PDB file of C-alpha atoms in Angstrom:
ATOM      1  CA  UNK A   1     -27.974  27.693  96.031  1.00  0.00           C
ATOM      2  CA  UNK A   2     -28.732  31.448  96.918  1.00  0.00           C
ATOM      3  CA  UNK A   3     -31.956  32.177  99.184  1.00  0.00           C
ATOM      4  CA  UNK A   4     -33.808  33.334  95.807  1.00  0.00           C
ATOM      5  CA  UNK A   5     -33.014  29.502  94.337  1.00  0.00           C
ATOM      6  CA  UNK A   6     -34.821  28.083  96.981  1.00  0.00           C
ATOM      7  CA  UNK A   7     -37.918  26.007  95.999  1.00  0.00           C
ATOM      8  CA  UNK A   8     -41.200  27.245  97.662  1.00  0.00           C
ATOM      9  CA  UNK A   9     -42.381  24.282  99.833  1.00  0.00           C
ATOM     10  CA  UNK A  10     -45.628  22.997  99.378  1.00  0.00           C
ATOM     11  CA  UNK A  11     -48.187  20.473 100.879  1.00  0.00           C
ATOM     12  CA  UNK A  12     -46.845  18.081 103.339  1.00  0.00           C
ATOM     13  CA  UNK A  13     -43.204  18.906 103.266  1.00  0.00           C
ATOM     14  CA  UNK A  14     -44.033  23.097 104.059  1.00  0.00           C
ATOM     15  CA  UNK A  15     -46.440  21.871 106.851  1.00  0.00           C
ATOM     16  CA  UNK A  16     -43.644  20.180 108.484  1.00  0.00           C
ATOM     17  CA  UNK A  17     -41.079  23.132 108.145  1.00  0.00           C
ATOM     18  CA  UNK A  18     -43.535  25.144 108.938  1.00  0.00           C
ATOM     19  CA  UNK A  19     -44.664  23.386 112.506  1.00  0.00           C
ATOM     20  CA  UNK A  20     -41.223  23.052 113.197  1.00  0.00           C
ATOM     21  CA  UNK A  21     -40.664  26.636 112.682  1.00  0.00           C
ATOM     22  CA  UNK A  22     -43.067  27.334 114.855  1.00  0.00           C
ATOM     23  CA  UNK A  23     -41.799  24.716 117.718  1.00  0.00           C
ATOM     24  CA  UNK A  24     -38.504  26.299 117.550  1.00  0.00           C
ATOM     25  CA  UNK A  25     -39.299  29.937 118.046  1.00  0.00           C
ATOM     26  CA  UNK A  26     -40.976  29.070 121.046  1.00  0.00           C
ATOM     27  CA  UNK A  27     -38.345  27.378 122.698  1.00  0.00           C
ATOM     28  CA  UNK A  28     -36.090  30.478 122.064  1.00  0.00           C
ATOM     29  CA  UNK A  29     -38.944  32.830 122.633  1.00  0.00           C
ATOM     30  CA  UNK A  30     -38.076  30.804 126.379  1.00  0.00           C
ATOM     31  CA  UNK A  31     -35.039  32.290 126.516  1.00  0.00           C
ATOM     32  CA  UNK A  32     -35.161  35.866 125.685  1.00  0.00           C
ATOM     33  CA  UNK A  33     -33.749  38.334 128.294  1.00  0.00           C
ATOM     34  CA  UNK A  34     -32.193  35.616 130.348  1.00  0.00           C
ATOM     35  CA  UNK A  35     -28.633  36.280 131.140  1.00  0.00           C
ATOM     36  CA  UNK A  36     -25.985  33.687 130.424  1.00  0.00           C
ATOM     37  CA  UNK A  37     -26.534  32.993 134.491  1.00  0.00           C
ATOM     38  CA  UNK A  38     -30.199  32.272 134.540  1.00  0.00           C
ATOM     39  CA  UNK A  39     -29.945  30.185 131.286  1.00  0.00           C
ATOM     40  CA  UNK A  40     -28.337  27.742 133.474  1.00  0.00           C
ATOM     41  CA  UNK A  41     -29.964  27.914 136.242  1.00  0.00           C
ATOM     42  CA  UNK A  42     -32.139  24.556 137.395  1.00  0.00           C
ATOM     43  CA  UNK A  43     -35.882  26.005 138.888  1.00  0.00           C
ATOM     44  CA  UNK A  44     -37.069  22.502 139.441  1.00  0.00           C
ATOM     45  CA  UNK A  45     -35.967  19.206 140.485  1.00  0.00           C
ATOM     46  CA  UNK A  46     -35.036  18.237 137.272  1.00  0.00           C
ATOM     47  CA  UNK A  47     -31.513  18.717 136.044  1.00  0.00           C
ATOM     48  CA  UNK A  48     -32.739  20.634 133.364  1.00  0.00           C
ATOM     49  CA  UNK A  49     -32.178  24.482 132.705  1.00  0.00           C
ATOM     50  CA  UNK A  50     -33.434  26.329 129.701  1.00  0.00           C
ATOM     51  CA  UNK A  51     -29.787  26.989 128.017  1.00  0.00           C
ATOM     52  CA  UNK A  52     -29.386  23.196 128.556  1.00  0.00           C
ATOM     53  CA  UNK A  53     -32.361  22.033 127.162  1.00  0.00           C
ATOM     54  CA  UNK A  54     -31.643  24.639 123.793  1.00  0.00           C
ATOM     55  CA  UNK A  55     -28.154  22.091 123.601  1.00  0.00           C
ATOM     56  CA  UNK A  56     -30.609  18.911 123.661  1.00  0.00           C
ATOM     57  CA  UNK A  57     -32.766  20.202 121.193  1.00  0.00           C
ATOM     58  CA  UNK A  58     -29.792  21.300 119.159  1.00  0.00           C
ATOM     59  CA  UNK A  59     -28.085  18.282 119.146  1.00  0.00           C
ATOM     60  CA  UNK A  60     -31.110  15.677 118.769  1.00  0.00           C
ATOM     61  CA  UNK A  61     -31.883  17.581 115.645  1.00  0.00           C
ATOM     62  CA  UNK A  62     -28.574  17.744 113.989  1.00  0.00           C
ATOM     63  CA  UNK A  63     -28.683  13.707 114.588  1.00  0.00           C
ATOM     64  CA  UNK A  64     -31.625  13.279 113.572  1.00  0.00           C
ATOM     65  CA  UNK A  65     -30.918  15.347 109.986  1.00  0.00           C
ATOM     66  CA  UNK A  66     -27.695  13.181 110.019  1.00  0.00           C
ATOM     67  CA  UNK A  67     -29.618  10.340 110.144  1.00  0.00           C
ATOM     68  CA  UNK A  68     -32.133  11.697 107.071  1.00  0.00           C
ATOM     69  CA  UNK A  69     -28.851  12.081 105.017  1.00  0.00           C
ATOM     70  CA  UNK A  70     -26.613   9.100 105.897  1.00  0.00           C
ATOM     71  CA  UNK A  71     -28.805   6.492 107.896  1.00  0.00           C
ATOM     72  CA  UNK A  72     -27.782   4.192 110.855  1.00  0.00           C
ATOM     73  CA  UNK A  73     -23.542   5.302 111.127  1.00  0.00           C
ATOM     74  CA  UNK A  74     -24.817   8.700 111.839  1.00  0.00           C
ATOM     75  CA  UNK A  75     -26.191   7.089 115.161  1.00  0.00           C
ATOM     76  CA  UNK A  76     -24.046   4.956 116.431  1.00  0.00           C
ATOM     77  CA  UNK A  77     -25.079   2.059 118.722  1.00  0.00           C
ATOM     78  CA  UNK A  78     -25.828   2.722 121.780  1.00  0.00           C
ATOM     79  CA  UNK A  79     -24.400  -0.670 123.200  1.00  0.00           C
ATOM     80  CA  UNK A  80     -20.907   0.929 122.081  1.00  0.00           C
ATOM     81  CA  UNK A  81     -21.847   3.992 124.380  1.00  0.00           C
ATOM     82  CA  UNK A  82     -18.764   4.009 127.475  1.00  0.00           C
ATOM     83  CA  UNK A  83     -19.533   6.069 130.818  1.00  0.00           C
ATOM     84  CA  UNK A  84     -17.641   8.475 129.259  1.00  0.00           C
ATOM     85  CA  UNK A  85     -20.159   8.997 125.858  1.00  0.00           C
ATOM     86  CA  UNK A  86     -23.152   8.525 128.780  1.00  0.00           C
ATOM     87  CA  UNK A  87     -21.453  11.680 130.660  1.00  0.00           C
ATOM     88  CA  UNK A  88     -20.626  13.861 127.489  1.00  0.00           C
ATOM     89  CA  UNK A  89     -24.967  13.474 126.737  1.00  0.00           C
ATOM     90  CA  UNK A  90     -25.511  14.418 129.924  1.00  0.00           C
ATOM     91  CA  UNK A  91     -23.735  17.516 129.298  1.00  0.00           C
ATOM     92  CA  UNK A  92     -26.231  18.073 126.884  1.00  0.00           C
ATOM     93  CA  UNK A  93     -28.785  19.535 129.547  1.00  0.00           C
ATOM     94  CA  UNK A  94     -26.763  22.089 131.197  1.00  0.00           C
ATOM     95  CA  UNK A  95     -24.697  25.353 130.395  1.00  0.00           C
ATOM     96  CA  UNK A  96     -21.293  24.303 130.912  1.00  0.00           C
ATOM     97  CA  UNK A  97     -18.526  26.705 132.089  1.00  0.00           C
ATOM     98  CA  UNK A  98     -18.077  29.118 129.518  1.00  0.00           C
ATOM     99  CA  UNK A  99     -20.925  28.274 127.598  1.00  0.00           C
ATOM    100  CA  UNK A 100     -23.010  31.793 126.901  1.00  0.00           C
ATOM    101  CA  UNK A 101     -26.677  31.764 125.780  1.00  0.00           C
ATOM    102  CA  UNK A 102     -25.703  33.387 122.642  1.00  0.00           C
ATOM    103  CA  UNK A 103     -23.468  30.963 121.495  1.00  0.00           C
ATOM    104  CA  UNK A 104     -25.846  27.651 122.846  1.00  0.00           C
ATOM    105  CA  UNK A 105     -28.287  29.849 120.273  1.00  0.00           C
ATOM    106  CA  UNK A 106     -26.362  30.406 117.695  1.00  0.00           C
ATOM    107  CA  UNK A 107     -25.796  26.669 117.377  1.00  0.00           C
ATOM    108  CA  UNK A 108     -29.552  26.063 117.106  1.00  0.00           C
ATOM    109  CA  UNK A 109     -29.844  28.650 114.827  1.00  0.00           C
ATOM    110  CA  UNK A 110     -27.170  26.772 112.279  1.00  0.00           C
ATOM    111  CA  UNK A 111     -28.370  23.499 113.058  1.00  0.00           C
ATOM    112  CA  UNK A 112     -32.155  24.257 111.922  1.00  0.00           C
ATOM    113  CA  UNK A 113     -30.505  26.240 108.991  1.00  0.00           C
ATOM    114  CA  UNK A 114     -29.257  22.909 107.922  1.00  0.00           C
ATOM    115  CA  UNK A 115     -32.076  20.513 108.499  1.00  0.00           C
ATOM    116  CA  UNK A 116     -34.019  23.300 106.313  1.00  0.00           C
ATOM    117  CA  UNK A 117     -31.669  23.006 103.528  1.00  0.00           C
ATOM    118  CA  UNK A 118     -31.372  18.770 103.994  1.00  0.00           C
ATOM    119  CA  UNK A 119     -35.149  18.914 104.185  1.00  0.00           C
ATOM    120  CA  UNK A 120     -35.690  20.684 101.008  1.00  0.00           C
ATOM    121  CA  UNK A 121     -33.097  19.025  99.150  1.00  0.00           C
ATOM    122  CA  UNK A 122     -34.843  15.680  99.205  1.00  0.00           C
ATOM    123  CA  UNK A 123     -36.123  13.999  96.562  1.00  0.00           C
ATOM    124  CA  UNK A 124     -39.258  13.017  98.826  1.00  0.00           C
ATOM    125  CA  UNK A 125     -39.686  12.299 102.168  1.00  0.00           C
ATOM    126  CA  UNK A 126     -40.117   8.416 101.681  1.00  0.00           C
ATOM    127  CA  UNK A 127     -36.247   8.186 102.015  1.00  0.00           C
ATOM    128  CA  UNK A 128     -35.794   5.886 105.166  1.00  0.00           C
ATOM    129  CA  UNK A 129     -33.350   3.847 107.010  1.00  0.00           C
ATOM    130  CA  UNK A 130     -32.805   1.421 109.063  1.00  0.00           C
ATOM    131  CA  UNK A 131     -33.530   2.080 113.016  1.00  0.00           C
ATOM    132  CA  UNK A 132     -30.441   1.196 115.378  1.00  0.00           C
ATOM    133  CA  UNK A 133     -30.697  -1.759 118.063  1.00  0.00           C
ATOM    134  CA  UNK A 134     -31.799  -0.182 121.154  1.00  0.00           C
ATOM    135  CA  UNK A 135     -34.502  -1.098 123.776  1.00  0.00           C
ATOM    136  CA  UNK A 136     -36.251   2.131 122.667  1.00  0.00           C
ATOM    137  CA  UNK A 137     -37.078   1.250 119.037  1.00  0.00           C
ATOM    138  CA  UNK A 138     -39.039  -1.930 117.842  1.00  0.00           C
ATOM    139  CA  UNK A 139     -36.628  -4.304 116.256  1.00  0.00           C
ATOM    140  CA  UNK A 140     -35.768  -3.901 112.159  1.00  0.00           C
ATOM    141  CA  UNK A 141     -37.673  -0.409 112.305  1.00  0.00           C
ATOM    142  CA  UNK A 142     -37.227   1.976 109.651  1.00  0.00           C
ATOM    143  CA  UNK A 143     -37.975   5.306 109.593  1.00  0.00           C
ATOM    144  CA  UNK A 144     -38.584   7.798 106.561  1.00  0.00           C
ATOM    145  CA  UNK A 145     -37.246  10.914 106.312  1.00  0.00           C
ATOM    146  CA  UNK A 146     -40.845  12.013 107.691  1.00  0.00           C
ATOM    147  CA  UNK A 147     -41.272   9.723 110.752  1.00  0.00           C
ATOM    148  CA  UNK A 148     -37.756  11.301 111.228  1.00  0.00           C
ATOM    149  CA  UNK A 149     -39.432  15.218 111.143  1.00  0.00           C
ATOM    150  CA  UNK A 150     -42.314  14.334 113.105  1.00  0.00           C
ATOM    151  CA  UNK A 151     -39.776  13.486 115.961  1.00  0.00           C
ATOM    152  CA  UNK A 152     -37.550  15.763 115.823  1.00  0.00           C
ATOM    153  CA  UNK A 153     -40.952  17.684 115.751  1.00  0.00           C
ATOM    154  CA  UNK A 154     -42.035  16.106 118.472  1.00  0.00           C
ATOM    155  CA  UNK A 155     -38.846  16.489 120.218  1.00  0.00           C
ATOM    156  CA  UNK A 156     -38.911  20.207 120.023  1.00  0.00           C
ATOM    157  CA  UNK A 157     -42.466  20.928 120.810  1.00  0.00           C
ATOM    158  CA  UNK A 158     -42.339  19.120 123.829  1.00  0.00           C
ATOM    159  CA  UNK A 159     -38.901  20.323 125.421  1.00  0.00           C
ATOM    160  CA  UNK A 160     -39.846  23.931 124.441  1.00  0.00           C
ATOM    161  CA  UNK A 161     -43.040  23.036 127.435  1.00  0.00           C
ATOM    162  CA  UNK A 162     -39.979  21.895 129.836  1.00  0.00           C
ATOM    163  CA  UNK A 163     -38.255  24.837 128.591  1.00  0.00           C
ATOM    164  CA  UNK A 164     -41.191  27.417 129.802  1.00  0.00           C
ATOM    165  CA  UNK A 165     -42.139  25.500 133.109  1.00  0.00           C
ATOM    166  CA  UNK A 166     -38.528  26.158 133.788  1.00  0.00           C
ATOM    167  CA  UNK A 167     -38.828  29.273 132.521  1.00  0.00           C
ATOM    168  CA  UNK A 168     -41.876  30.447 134.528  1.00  0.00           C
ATOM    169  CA  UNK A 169     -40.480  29.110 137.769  1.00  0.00           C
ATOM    170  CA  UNK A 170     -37.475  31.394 137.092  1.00  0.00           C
ATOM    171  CA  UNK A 171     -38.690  34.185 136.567  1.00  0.00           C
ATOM    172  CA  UNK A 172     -42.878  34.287 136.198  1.00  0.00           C
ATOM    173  CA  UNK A 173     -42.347  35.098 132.126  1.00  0.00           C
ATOM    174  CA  UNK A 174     -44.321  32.756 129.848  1.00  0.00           C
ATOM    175  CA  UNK A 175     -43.748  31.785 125.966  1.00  0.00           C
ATOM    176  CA  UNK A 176     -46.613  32.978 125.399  1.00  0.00           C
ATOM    177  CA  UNK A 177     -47.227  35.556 127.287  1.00  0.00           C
TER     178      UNK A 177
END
């Protein structure tokens, strides 16, 4: 389907694109002029750094739009998770050798071009599955595809606020200012 194909959103679906738009521009409004170096530098005592938390972000919401399209398998169960799969998320917060800024944005950039075009290929966003066992989510949840949004929402909106403390410590620059 060619950009001109595309259905305009409307009503609750467009609100939702169009807060998460706005989440994820100003997490990488964070990052612009940092250098592939200061994107991985910590400023607090956190482990996170603003490139790393850009990979987080990245790779909750390709999940998560897994998880809209195929349910549970595109979770997996946590209680499967070795030290090994607990290490490789970790990863997930900082730049790793070799890792530029660029590229850690470039990867966000295809990942929300995808939930955009999963999002607006639903029929509604009633869709739901089944929630995985974990200590974190009440047992036999389900979620819609639009409990699903409103975390990944949720999840961007709030690291982009890590992202600028981090941000500001670095450097004094703000998101929004």
């Amino acid at each position: 389907m060619s950009r001109t194909d595309t259905p305009t959103l409307t009503g609750e679906r467009a609100d939702l694109m169009e807060a998460l738009a706005h989440h994820r521009t100003m997490l990488c409004v964070t990052a612009r002029d940092l250098t592939d170096e200061q994107a991985g530098l910590r400023t607090t005592a956190s482990e996170l750094c603003v490139g790393g938390i850009i990979k987080h972000v990245t790779s909750v919401e390709r999940v998560w739009t897994a998880f809209i399209e195929d349910g549970l398998s595109a979770l997996g169960d946590v209680t499967d998770m070795t030290d090994e799969d607990w290490a490789q998320r970790a990863d997930e917060f900082r730049m790793l050798p070799g890792e530029t800024l660029a590229g850690v944005l470039d990867a966000y950039e295809q990942v929300a071009a995808r939930t955009d075009e999963v999002v607006r290929g639903l029929p509604d966003l009633d869709v739901s599955h089944p929630l995985p066992e974990a200590p974190w989510w009440e047992q036999g949840g389900r979620w819609s595809a639009r409990r699903t949004l409103l975390h990944v929402i949720g999840e961007t909106a709030q690291h982009a606020g890590h992202a600028d403390i981090i941000r500001e410590s670095l450097d004094g620059a703000l998101s929004m200012g």
